[in-house]
Tab-separated table of C-alpha atoms in Angstrom:
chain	number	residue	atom	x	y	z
A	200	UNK	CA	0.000	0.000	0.000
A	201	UNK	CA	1.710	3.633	-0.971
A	202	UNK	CA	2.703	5.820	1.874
A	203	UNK	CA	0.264	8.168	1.135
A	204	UNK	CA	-2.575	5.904	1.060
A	205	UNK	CA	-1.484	4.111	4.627
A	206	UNK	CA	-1.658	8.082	5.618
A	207	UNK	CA	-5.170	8.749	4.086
A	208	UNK	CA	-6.682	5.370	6.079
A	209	UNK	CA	-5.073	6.372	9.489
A	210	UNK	CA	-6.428	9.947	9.103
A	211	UNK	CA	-9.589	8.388	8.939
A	212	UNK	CA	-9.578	5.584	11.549
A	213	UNK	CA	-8.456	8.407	13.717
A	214	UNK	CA	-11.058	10.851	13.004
A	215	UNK	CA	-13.867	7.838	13.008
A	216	UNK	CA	-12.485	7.148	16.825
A	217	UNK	CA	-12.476	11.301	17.836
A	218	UNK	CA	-15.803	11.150	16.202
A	219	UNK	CA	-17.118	8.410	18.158
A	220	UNK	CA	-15.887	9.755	21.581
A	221	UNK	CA	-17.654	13.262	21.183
A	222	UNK	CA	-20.956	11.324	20.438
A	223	UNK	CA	-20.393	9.693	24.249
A	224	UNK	CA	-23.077	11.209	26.596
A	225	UNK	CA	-22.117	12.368	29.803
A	226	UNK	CA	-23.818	9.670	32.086
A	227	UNK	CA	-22.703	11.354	35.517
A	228	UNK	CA	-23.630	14.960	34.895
A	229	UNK	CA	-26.848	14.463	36.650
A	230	UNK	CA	-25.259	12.700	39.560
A	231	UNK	CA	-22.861	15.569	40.148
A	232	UNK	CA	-25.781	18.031	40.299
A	233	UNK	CA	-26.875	19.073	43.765
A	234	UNK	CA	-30.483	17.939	44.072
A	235	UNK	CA	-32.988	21.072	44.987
A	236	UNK	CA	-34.103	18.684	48.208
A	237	UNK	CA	-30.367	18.534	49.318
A	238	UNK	CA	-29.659	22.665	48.523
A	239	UNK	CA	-32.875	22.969	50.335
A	240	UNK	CA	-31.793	20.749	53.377
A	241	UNK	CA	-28.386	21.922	53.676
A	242	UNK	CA	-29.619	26.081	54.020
A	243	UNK	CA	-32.470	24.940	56.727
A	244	UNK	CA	-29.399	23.308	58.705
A	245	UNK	CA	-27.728	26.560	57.672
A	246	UNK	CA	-30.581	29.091	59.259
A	247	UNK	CA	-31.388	26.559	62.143
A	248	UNK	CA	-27.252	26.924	63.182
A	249	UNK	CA	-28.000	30.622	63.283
A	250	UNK	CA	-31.007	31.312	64.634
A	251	UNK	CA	-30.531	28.514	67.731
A	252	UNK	CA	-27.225	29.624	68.662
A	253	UNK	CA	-26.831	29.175	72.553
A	254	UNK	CA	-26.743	32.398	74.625
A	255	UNK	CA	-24.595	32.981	77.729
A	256	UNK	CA	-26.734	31.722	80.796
A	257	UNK	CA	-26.004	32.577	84.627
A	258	UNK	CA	-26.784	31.732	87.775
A	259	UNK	CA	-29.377	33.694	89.523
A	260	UNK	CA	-28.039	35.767	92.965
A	261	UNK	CA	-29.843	37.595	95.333
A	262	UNK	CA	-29.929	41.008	94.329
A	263	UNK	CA	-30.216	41.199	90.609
A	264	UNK	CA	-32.592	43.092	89.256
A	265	UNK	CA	-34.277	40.064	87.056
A	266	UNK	CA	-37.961	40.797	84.803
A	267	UNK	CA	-39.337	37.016	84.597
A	268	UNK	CA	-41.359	35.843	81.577
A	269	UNK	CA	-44.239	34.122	81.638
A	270	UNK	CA	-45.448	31.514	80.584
A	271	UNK	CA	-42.541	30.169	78.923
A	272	UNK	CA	-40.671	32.434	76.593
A	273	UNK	CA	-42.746	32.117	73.727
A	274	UNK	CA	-46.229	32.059	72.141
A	275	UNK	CA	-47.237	28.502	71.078
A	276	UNK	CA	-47.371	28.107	66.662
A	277	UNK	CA	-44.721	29.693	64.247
A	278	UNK	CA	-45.924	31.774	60.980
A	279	UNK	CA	-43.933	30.135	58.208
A	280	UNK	CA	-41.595	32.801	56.215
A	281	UNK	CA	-42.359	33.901	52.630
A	282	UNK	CA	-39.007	32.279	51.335
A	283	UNK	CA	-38.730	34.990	48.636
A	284	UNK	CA	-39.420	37.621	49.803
A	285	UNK	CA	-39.144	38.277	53.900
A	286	UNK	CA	-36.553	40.535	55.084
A	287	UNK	CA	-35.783	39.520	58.946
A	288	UNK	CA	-33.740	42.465	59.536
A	289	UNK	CA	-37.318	44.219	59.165
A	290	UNK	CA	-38.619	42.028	62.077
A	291	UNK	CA	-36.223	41.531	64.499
A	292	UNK	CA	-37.500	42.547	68.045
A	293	UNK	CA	-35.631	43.337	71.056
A	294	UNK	CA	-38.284	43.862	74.103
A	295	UNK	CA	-35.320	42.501	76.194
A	296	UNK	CA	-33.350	45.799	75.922
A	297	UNK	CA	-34.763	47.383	78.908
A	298	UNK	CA	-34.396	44.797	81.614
A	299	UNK	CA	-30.560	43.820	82.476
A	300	UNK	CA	-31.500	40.284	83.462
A	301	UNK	CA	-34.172	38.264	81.878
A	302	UNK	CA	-35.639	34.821	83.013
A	303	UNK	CA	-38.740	32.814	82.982
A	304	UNK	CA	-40.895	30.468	84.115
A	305	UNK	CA	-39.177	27.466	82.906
A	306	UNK	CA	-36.192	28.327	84.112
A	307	UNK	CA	-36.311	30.550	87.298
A	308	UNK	CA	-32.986	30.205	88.827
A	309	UNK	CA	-31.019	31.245	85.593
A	310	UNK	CA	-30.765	34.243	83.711
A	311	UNK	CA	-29.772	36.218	80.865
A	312	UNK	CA	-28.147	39.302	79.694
A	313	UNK	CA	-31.357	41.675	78.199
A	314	UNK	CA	-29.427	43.372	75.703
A	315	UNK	CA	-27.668	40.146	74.086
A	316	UNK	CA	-31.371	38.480	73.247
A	317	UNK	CA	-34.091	38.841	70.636
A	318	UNK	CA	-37.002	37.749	69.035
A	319	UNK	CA	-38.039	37.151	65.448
A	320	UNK	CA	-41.370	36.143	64.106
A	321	UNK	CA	-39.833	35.237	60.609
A	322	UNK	CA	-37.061	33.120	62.262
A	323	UNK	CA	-39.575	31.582	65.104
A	324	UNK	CA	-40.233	28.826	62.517
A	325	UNK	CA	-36.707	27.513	63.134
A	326	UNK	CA	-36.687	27.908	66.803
A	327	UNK	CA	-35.584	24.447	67.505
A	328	UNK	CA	-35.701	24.782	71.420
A	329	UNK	CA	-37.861	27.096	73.024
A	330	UNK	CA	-37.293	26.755	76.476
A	331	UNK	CA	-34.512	29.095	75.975
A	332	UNK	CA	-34.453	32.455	74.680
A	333	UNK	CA	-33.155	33.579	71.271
A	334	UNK	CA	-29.269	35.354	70.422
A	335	UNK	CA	-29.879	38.733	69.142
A	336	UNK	CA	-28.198	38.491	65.670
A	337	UNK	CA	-25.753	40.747	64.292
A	338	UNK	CA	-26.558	42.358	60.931
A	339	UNK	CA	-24.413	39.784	59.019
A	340	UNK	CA	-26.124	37.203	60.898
A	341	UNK	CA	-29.520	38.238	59.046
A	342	UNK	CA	-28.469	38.782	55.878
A	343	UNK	CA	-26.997	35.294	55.616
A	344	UNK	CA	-30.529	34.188	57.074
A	345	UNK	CA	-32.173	36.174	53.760
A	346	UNK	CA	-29.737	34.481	51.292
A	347	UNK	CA	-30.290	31.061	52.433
A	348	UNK	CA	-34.300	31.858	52.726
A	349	UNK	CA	-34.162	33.171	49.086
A	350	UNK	CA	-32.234	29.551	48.247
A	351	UNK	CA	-35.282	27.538	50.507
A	352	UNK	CA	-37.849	29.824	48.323
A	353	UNK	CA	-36.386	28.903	44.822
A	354	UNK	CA	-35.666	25.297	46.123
A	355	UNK	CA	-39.397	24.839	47.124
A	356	UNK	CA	-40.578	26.022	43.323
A	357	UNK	CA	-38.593	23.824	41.411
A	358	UNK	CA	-39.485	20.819	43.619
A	359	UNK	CA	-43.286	21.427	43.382
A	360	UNK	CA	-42.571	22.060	39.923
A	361	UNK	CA	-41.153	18.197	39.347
A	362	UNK	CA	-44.144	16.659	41.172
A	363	UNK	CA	-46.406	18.733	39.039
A	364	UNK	CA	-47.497	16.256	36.362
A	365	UNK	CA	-46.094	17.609	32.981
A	366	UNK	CA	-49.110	18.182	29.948
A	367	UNK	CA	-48.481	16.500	27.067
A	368	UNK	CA	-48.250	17.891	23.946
A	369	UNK	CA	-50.826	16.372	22.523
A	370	UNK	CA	-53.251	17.460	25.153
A	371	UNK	CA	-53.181	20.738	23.678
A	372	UNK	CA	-56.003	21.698	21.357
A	373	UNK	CA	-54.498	21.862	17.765
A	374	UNK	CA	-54.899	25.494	16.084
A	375	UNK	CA	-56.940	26.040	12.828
A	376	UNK	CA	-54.051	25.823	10.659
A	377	UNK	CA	-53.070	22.486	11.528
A	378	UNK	CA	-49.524	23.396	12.832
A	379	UNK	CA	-49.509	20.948	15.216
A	380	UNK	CA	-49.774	18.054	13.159
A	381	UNK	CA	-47.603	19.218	10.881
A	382	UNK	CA	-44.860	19.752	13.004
A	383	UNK	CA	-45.730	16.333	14.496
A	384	UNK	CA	-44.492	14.976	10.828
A	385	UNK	CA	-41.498	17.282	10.392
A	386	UNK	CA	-38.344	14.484	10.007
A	387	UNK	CA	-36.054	14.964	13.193
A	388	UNK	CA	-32.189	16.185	12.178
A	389	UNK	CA	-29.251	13.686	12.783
A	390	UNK	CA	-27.333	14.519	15.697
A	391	UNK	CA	-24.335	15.826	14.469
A	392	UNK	CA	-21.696	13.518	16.256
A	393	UNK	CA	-23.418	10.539	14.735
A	394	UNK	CA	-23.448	12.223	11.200
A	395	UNK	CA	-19.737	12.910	11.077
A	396	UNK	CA	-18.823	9.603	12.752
A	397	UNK	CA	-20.955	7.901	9.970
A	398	UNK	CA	-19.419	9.962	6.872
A	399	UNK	CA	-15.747	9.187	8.349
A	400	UNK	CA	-16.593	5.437	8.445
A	401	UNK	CA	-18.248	5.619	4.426
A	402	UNK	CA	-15.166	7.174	3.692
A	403	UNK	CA	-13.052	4.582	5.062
A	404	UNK	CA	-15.231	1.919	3.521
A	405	UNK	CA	-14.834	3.319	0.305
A	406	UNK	CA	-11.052	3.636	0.408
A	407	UNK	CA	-11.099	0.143	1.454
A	408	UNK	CA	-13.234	-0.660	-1.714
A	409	UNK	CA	-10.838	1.087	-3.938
A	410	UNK	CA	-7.480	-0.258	-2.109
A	411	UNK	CA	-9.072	-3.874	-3.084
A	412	UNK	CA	-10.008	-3.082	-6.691
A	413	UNK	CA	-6.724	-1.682	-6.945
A	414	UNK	CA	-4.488	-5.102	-5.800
């Protein structure tokens, strides 16, 4: 076989095989996806950290000047957040301020610091213990809480959007000019990677052919 020729055939064996691995689908893509139930997950372990972090407790003495709560620290229930929306530097509460200790009912012979507490009806939904009062956050602290809300708002929409059942296309009443159908019967086009895989291999065939005819 002439040099050129042996040249010719491995150009082509070698473009068939670059062909054929470009027309591999990437089987793992979905896998290395973060699921919206996981995102979701991961920022309500996020805004539970924050919003139950522990506040500095003391003993009770006599003499301190101590306002006691009652009953309990908190209102039974929770209003769930609008995810999208809610801004809980907006509605962050600090009734504490004015005593210097704070106690209650459930736990009479400890108290806290007024000034370092707070409360929060859109982060009460996360209040994971509430036999304790609530940190007052720090600005940062609540602007994290909004990012990772926004992530729990988009998270929610996109999984009630998968368990919504999808319409099929057919379902959909067909306009007067009969597009529908039409486009129904349009051919589909040949994925490209196949299509220049396939013309590499005719021309290899054909060479083949020709090499034969040629002996």
């Amino acid at each position: 076989m002439p040099l050129q020729t042996r040249i010719f055939v491995g150009t082509l064996v070698l473009g068939l095989c670059a062909a054929g691995s470009a027309a591999q689908p990437v089987t793992n893509a979905a896998a290395q996806t973060t699921s919206p139930q996981s995102e979701m997950d991961a920022a309500i372990h996020q805004v539970e950290k924050i919003v139950n972090q522990p506040v500095a407790a003391y003993r009770r003495a006599p003499g301190m000047h101590v306002s006691e709560y009652s009953p309990g620290w908190f209102h039974e229930g929770a209003a769930k957040p609008d995810f999208n929306t809610v801004d809980v530097r907006a509605t962050q509460e600090t009734p504490y301020d004015k005593h210097e200790y704070v106690t209650s009912d459930l736990n009479p012979n400890i108290v806290f610091i007024g000034r370092q507490l707070e409360f929060n009806s859109m982060t009460k939904y996360f209040y994971t213990n509430r036999s304790l009062p609530k940190k007052k956050l720090t600005q940062a602290e609540m602007e994290e809480i909004n990012r990772l809300y926004r992530i729990i708002g988009r998270c929610e929409q996109q999984l009630a959007q998968m368990q919504t059942p999808q319409k099929a296309s057919d379902q959909a009443a067909p306009d007067s000019t009969g597009s529908d159908s039409t486009a129904g019967k349009r051919p589909r086009l040949l994925n490209p990677y196949i299509g220049a895989a396939a013309i590499l291999f005719l021309g290899l065939v054909l060479v083949l052919k020709y090499l034969l005819k040629t002996r």
